[in-house]
């Protein structure tokens, strides 16, 4: 799985200053929808309590078939240092789910992995979250390294539609204020 649209399997994937958190191979779609293998993920603002399906586009860039590929998928707060206490598993915790066989130079999807984000996931960090995915196969095992240092581990940063906010009044006086909201 690629860490960014220009990733071709370099280790680290950040060569040339490329980000590792813009994977085009993690798809989040409305539950019941299926993405096209040739498409890129659509940008979308996610909502807590809505049912989504997560798909992982996996590429076999080798000259040999790879069989029995499984995945782990979870969301996490963005942070410099994360450990498993920060992870909210979408797949079963610690297990690789799904089975995919790919011939040489073939791509395919693992999934769907059903996901209904919680309010805690949606509101932590002002709606910013990381969706992470790991794949594993006997012939290409997951090395457990960080995202940029592992071609079987990828990340896509996502945003939730968090529309609640308030204005605090510093005193008891009433008054009018003007507000301008800008996206991004």
Backbone as CSV, one residue per row, in Angstrom:
resi,resn,N_x,N_y,N_z,CA_x,CA_y,CA_z,C_x,C_y,C_z
1,UNK,0.858,-1.172,0.000,0.000,0.000,0.000,0.901,1.230,0.000
2,UNK,0.467,2.238,-0.739,1.272,3.454,-0.863,0.986,4.419,0.280
3,UNK,2.023,5.172,0.672,1.886,6.180,1.723,1.508,7.541,1.161
4,UNK,1.727,7.748,-0.114,1.353,8.977,-0.804,1.234,8.641,-2.286
5,UNK,0.643,9.506,-3.092,0.433,9.164,-4.505,1.719,8.891,-5.287
6,UNK,2.863,9.406,-4.828,4.130,9.202,-5.541,4.925,8.009,-5.030
7,UNK,4.452,7.347,-3.986,5.180,6.241,-3.375,5.251,5.059,-4.338
8,UNK,6.460,4.565,-4.553,6.660,3.389,-5.402,7.362,2.274,-4.634
9,UNK,7.268,2.324,-3.307,7.868,1.290,-2.484,9.189,1.684,-1.856
10,UNK,9.575,2.957,-1.981,10.810,3.413,-1.340,10.715,3.258,0.170
11,UNK,11.819,2.930,0.786,11.914,2.904,2.239,13.039,3.862,2.605
12,UNK,12.781,4.951,3.284,11.470,5.402,3.733,10.654,5.997,2.587
13,UNK,9.349,6.064,2.788,8.444,6.591,1.755,8.457,8.111,1.708
14,UNK,9.195,8.734,2.597,9.234,10.198,2.688,10.373,10.810,1.880
15,UNK,11.055,10.005,1.059,12.154,10.502,0.229,11.659,11.679,-0.604
16,UNK,12.437,12.739,-0.659,12.050,13.928,-1.409,11.045,14.798,-0.683
17,UNK,10.896,14.586,0.632,9.977,15.403,1.419,8.518,15.034,1.257
18,UNK,8.233,13.868,0.731,6.844,13.427,0.539,6.211,13.075,1.881
19,UNK,4.917,13.378,2.057,4.235,13.013,3.308,3.940,11.515,3.343
20,UNK,3.839,10.956,4.533,3.486,9.542,4.660,2.040,9.369,5.080
21,UNK,1.292,10.443,5.224,-0.066,10.373,5.778,-1.157,10.663,4.738
22,UNK,-0.837,10.519,3.446,-1.817,10.820,2.395,-2.065,9.601,1.507
23,UNK,-2.184,8.432,2.107,-2.319,7.200,1.332,-3.530,7.251,0.394
24,UNK,-3.288,6.985,-0.899,-4.401,6.868,-1.838,-4.976,5.451,-1.866
25,UNK,-4.529,4.606,-0.945,-4.971,3.211,-0.943,-5.878,2.852,0.224
26,UNK,-6.284,3.856,1.010,-7.288,3.655,2.050,-8.558,4.368,1.585
27,UNK,-9.610,3.602,1.391,-10.887,4.139,0.923,-11.905,4.070,2.052
28,UNK,-12.612,5.164,2.272,-13.729,5.208,3.216,-14.953,5.577,2.383
29,UNK,-15.931,4.691,2.371,-17.139,4.917,1.569,-18.363,4.689,2.444
30,UNK,-19.496,5.197,2.010,-20.750,4.926,2.710,-20.961,3.420,2.738
31,UNK,-21.482,2.907,3.837,-21.712,1.470,3.969,-22.508,0.955,2.772
32,UNK,-22.059,-0.149,2.206,-22.728,-0.765,1.064,-22.169,-0.348,-0.280
33,UNK,-21.405,0.737,-0.333,-20.780,1.157,-1.594,-19.470,0.405,-1.779
34,UNK,-19.059,0.270,-3.036,-17.789,-0.378,-3.358,-17.011,0.543,-4.288
35,UNK,-15.779,0.899,-3.925,-14.990,1.776,-4.795,-14.494,1.025,-6.027
36,UNK,-14.123,1.769,-7.044,-13.531,1.198,-8.252,-12.021,1.121,-8.034
37,UNK,-11.414,0.022,-8.420,-9.991,-0.199,-8.200,-9.127,0.864,-8.886
38,UNK,-9.636,1.489,-9.943,-8.866,2.496,-10.684,-9.001,3.896,-10.094
39,UNK,-9.969,4.113,-9.216,-10.223,5.447,-8.671,-9.290,5.774,-7.518
40,UNK,-9.278,7.034,-7.158,-8.636,7.478,-5.928,-9.734,7.776,-4.917
41,UNK,-9.405,7.707,-3.622,-10.440,7.967,-2.621,-10.992,9.382,-2.754
42,UNK,-12.289,9.494,-2.609,-12.944,10.800,-2.644,-12.717,11.507,-1.314
43,UNK,-12.383,12.793,-1.338,-12.312,13.507,-0.060,-13.711,13.621,0.531
44,UNK,-13.826,13.390,1.809,-15.132,13.486,2.437,-14.966,13.872,3.892
45,UNK,-15.957,14.572,4.389,-16.015,14.938,5.789,-16.836,13.866,6.488
46,UNK,-16.264,13.183,7.442,-16.917,12.073,8.118,-17.742,12.559,9.296
47,UNK,-18.720,11.758,9.691,-19.588,12.088,10.815,-19.633,10.934,11.802
48,UNK,-19.653,11.259,13.075,-19.793,10.234,14.113,-21.158,9.570,13.983
49,UNK,-21.207,8.271,14.249,-22.467,7.541,14.243,-22.949,7.119,12.869
50,UNK,-22.241,7.460,11.809,-22.617,7.073,10.450,-21.846,5.801,10.089
51,UNK,-22.516,4.873,9.400,-21.881,3.616,9.005,-21.077,3.800,7.727
52,UNK,-19.808,3.421,7.798,-18.905,3.476,6.649,-18.303,2.097,6.435
53,UNK,-17.758,1.877,5.244,-16.945,0.710,4.952,-15.564,1.203,4.566
54,UNK,-14.544,0.523,5.071,-13.162,0.840,4.747,-12.640,-0.262,3.825
55,UNK,-12.025,0.149,2.721,-11.384,-0.770,1.787,-9.913,-0.396,1.686
56,UNK,-9.071,-1.395,1.501,-7.646,-1.177,1.311,-7.257,-1.692,-0.070
57,UNK,-6.658,-0.806,-0.865,-6.158,-1.227,-2.178,-4.724,-1.710,-1.968
58,UNK,-4.488,-2.963,-2.310,-3.192,-3.595,-2.101,-2.568,-3.857,-3.468
59,UNK,-1.279,-3.558,-3.575,-0.543,-3.740,-4.826,0.544,-4.793,-4.620
60,UNK,0.634,-5.712,-5.553,1.747,-6.655,-5.559,2.716,-6.188,-6.646
61,UNK,3.812,-5.581,-6.238,4.795,-5.044,-7.190,5.915,-6.042,-7.461
62,UNK,5.726,-7.289,-7.091,6.778,-8.287,-7.277,6.487,-9.173,-8.488
63,UNK,7.444,-10.010,-8.802,7.320,-10.927,-9.939,6.779,-12.287,-9.512
64,UNK,6.239,-12.370,-8.310,5.708,-13.639,-7.810,4.354,-13.402,-7.159
65,UNK,3.479,-14.388,-7.207,2.187,-14.253,-6.527,2.365,-14.108,-5.019
66,UNK,1.448,-13.379,-4.389,1.405,-13.252,-2.939,0.017,-13.709,-2.511
67,UNK,-0.034,-14.627,-1.565,-1.331,-15.182,-1.173,-1.596,-14.953,0.305
68,UNK,-2.870,-15.076,0.628,-3.347,-15.004,2.003,-2.946,-13.685,2.686
69,UNK,-3.228,-12.573,2.025,-2.941,-11.241,2.577,-4.087,-10.876,3.510
70,UNK,-3.758,-10.455,4.716,-4.748,-10.010,5.683,-4.429,-8.597,6.138
71,UNK,-5.366,-7.958,6.847,-5.192,-6.551,7.227,-5.620,-6.294,8.661
72,UNK,-4.995,-5.276,9.246,-5.438,-4.646,10.483,-5.750,-3.199,10.130
73,UNK,-6.857,-2.674,10.645,-7.234,-1.283,10.390,-7.658,-0.661,11.708
74,UNK,-7.187,0.547,11.967,-7.578,1.249,13.177,-7.465,2.745,12.972
75,UNK,-8.108,3.501,13.846,-7.958,4.954,13.840,-7.183,5.346,15.086
76,UNK,-6.539,6.509,15.003,-5.722,6.970,16.126,-5.656,8.485,16.110
77,UNK,-5.433,9.059,17.280,-5.179,10.492,17.352,-3.837,10.784,16.708
78,UNK,-3.743,11.857,15.939,-2.436,12.211,15.397,-1.527,12.667,16.530
79,UNK,-0.348,12.111,16.564,0.610,12.465,17.612,1.997,12.047,17.160
80,UNK,2.997,12.705,17.697,4.377,12.344,17.377,4.683,10.921,17.842
81,UNK,4.169,10.566,19.002,4.415,9.238,19.545,3.071,8.611,19.869
82,UNK,2.830,7.451,19.285,1.589,6.735,19.551,1.918,5.346,20.042
83,UNK,1.083,4.848,20.894,1.175,3.439,21.239,-0.226,2.855,21.116
84,UNK,-0.330,1.571,21.325,-1.600,0.896,21.075,-2.734,1.397,21.955
85,UNK,-2.436,2.096,23.044,-3.498,2.660,23.883,-4.283,3.734,23.143
86,UNK,-3.682,4.342,22.119,-4.328,5.402,21.337,-5.161,4.853,20.185
87,UNK,-5.071,3.566,19.909,-5.707,2.995,18.728,-7.136,2.563,19.016
88,UNK,-8.032,2.831,18.064,-9.400,2.314,18.099,-9.511,1.367,16.907
89,UNK,-9.531,0.082,17.200,-9.512,-0.915,16.121,-10.827,-0.942,15.353
90,UNK,-10.705,-1.020,14.047,-11.847,-1.243,13.153,-11.940,-2.741,12.882
91,UNK,-10.799,-3.382,12.689,-10.742,-4.843,12.616,-10.557,-5.360,14.043
92,UNK,-10.595,-6.651,14.214,-10.387,-7.253,15.534,-8.987,-6.904,16.036
93,UNK,-8.902,-6.469,17.274,-7.621,-6.028,17.827,-6.548,-7.106,17.710
94,UNK,-5.420,-6.711,17.100,-4.272,-7.602,16.991,-4.374,-8.687,15.938
95,UNK,-5.506,-8.813,15.268,-5.698,-9.866,14.264,-5.624,-9.278,12.855
96,UNK,-5.132,-10.071,11.930,-5.185,-9.698,10.513,-6.432,-10.340,9.928
97,UNK,-7.308,-9.529,9.321,-8.580,-10.020,8.793,-8.602,-9.939,7.279
98,UNK,-9.445,-10.766,6.687,-9.593,-10.787,5.239,-8.578,-11.719,4.624
99,UNK,-8.835,-12.098,3.402,-7.903,-12.925,2.651,-7.911,-12.454,1.208
100,UNK,-6.727,-12.139,0.720,-6.589,-11.672,-0.659,-5.382,-12.360,-1.265
101,UNK,-5.543,-12.852,-2.480,-4.447,-13.429,-3.254,-4.223,-12.543,-4.463
102,UNK,-2.971,-12.177,-4.720,-2.645,-11.322,-5.864,-1.554,-11.963,-6.711
103,UNK,-1.778,-11.986,-8.010,-0.725,-12.401,-8.924,0.304,-11.288,-9.043
104,UNK,1.420,-11.577,-9.683,2.460,-10.573,-9.856,1.912,-9.352,-10.596
105,UNK,2.261,-8.182,-10.092,1.872,-6.879,-10.633,0.353,-6.682,-10.699
106,UNK,-0.360,-7.285,-9.782,-1.817,-7.155,-9.709,-2.182,-6.335,-8.470
107,UNK,-3.331,-5.649,-8.533,-3.871,-4.904,-7.395,-5.263,-5.430,-7.080
108,UNK,-5.655,-5.325,-5.825,-6.986,-5.755,-5.419,-7.376,-5.097,-4.109
109,UNK,-8.622,-5.287,-3.715,-9.141,-4.702,-2.476,-9.245,-5.746,-1.374
110,UNK,-8.890,-5.322,-0.177,-9.238,-6.029,1.044,-10.383,-5.244,1.667
111,UNK,-11.383,-5.923,2.157,-12.525,-5.244,2.752,-13.803,-5.765,2.145
112,UNK,-14.906,-5.240,2.552,-15.081,-4.066,3.402,-14.881,-4.393,4.882
113,UNK,-14.363,-3.392,5.581,-14.241,-3.433,7.023,-15.227,-2.399,7.568
114,UNK,-16.346,-2.846,8.155,-17.363,-1.905,8.641,-16.811,-1.018,9.758
115,UNK,-17.168,0.266,9.701,-16.704,1.226,10.706,-17.787,2.253,10.971
116,UNK,-18.138,2.418,12.215,-19.040,3.475,12.656,-18.256,4.308,13.673
117,UNK,-17.685,5.431,13.237,-16.870,6.234,14.152,-17.676,6.693,15.362
118,UNK,-17.022,6.679,16.494,-17.656,7.116,17.728,-17.544,8.634,17.864
119,UNK,-18.332,9.180,18.763,-18.260,10.611,19.061,-16.867,10.966,19.587
120,UNK,-16.277,10.069,20.374,-14.921,10.323,20.905,-13.903,10.402,19.771
121,UNK,-14.019,9.529,18.775,-13.105,9.592,17.626,-13.300,10.888,16.854
122,UNK,-14.554,11.293,16.701,-14.872,12.460,15.886,-14.481,13.776,16.539
123,UNK,-14.506,13.838,17.847,-14.281,15.120,18.509,-12.876,15.287,19.062
124,UNK,-12.147,14.195,19.234,-10.769,14.321,19.718,-9.951,15.076,18.682
125,UNK,-9.084,15.944,19.140,-8.174,16.674,18.251,-8.920,17.541,17.246
126,UNK,-10.023,18.122,17.656,-10.815,19.024,16.803,-11.227,18.377,15.483
127,UNK,-11.495,17.073,15.522,-12.002,16.379,14.342,-10.943,15.802,13.433
128,UNK,-9.674,15.956,13.762,-8.592,15.413,12.945,-8.213,14.040,13.485
129,UNK,-8.057,13.071,12.584,-7.774,11.693,13.002,-6.904,11.020,11.949
130,UNK,-6.207,9.981,12.346,-5.405,9.171,11.432,-6.095,7.826,11.246
131,UNK,-6.219,7.398,10.016,-6.696,6.052,9.731,-5.462,5.278,9.283
132,UNK,-5.180,4.185,9.951,-3.974,3.417,9.667,-4.344,1.993,9.282
133,UNK,-3.536,1.414,8.398,-3.777,0.049,7.940,-2.450,-0.679,7.782
134,UNK,-2.466,-1.943,8.179,-1.302,-2.816,8.028,-1.756,-4.058,7.276
135,UNK,-0.897,-4.548,6.404,-1.180,-5.818,5.737,-0.055,-6.793,6.060
136,UNK,-0.372,-8.074,5.934,0.588,-9.112,6.256,0.325,-10.321,5.372
137,UNK,1.401,-10.935,4.898,1.329,-12.194,4.164,2.574,-12.997,4.524
138,UNK,2.485,-14.309,4.452,3.628,-15.150,4.804,4.842,-14.776,3.959
139,UNK,4.632,-14.544,2.667,5.754,-14.228,1.780,6.176,-12.760,1.839
140,UNK,5.409,-11.905,2.512,5.750,-10.489,2.671,5.225,-10.030,4.023
141,UNK,5.928,-10.405,5.097,5.411,-10.101,6.439,5.507,-8.623,6.802
142,UNK,4.608,-8.199,7.665,4.609,-6.844,8.222,5.797,-6.736,9.159
143,UNK,6.642,-5.732,8.940,7.866,-5.616,9.739,7.652,-4.902,11.065
144,UNK,6.475,-4.296,11.268,6.201,-3.615,12.519,6.864,-2.261,12.656
145,UNK,7.562,-1.795,11.638,8.233,-0.497,11.694,7.211,0.626,11.551
146,UNK,7.679,1.873,11.576,6.805,3.027,11.409,6.268,3.079,9.981
147,UNK,5.262,3.898,9.746,4.642,3.994,8.422,5.679,4.277,7.327
148,UNK,6.541,5.288,7.455,7.480,5.554,6.353,8.489,4.433,6.122
149,UNK,8.700,3.577,7.121,9.727,2.545,7.034,9.175,1.144,6.797
150,UNK,7.921,1.044,6.342,7.293,-0.263,6.186,6.337,-0.192,5.002
151,UNK,6.603,-0.966,3.950,5.733,-0.927,2.768,4.404,-1.631,2.983
152,UNK,4.215,-2.225,4.163,2.946,-2.886,4.494,2.139,-2.122,5.533
153,UNK,2.486,-0.876,5.769,1.844,-0.065,6.810,1.624,1.316,6.205
154,UNK,0.379,1.796,6.232,0.091,3.082,5.604,-0.881,3.883,6.453
155,UNK,-1.005,5.160,6.116,-1.834,6.077,6.905,-2.506,7.084,5.982
156,UNK,-3.739,7.418,6.328,-4.465,8.503,5.652,-5.085,9.377,6.730
157,UNK,-4.713,10.642,6.749,-5.308,11.563,7.706,-6.707,11.930,7.228
158,UNK,-7.637,11.987,8.162,-9.041,12.230,7.843,-9.576,13.342,8.729
159,UNK,-10.713,13.889,8.326,-11.358,14.965,9.079,-12.820,14.616,9.328
160,UNK,-13.272,14.967,10.516,-14.677,14.811,10.862,-15.362,16.163,10.788
161,UNK,-16.630,16.150,10.453,-17.429,17.360,10.444,-17.829,17.703,11.860
162,UNK,-17.025,18.498,12.516,-17.310,18.904,13.886,-17.832,20.326,13.821
163,UNK,-19.109,20.500,14.044,-19.712,21.822,13.864,-20.065,22.506,15.169
164,UNK,-19.777,21.885,16.273,-20.141,22.541,17.525,-18.990,23.407,18.012
165,UNK,-19.305,24.586,18.417,-18.341,25.497,19.011,-19.126,26.511,19.812
166,UNK,-18.450,27.245,20.662,-19.161,28.266,21.422,-18.297,29.508,21.547
167,UNK,-18.971,30.603,21.877,-18.302,31.864,22.156,-18.505,32.137,23.635
168,UNK,-17.428,32.291,24.316,-17.539,32.594,25.742,-17.678,34.097,25.926
169,UNK,-18.549,34.478,26.838,-18.775,35.885,27.149,-17.910,36.237,28.358
170,UNK,-16.991,37.196,28.202,-16.104,37.502,29.322,-16.793,38.233,30.478
171,UNK,-17.976,38.715,30.261,-18.698,39.420,31.325,-20.182,39.184,31.187
172,UNK,-20.974,39.935,31.966,-22.417,39.744,31.934,-23.112,40.650,30.918
173,UNK,-22.385,41.545,30.286,-22.988,42.469,29.319,-23.366,41.726,28.044
174,UNK,-24.409,42.197,27.384,-24.800,41.633,26.097,-24.201,42.484,24.991
175,UNK,-24.090,41.909,23.825,-23.545,42.644,22.698,-23.621,41.799,21.446
176,UNK,-23.308,42.382,20.335,-23.325,41.677,19.055,-21.878,41.444,18.595
177,UNK,-21.679,40.344,17.922,-20.372,40.063,17.344,-20.561,39.656,15.904
178,UNK,-19.554,39.883,15.106,-19.571,39.400,13.729,-18.645,38.196,13.643
179,UNK,-19.044,37.179,12.895,-18.248,35.964,12.776,-18.108,35.602,11.322
180,UNK,-16.909,35.212,10.939,-16.660,34.708,9.601,-16.048,33.333,9.733
181,UNK,-16.640,32.338,9.072,-16.129,30.968,9.113,-15.527,30.640,7.759
182,UNK,-14.325,30.098,7.767,-13.660,29.683,6.534,-13.235,28.227,6.653
183,UNK,-13.479,27.479,5.634,-13.065,26.085,5.606,-11.641,26.006,5.072
184,UNK,-10.787,25.320,5.794,-9.383,25.118,5.409,-8.649,26.439,5.257
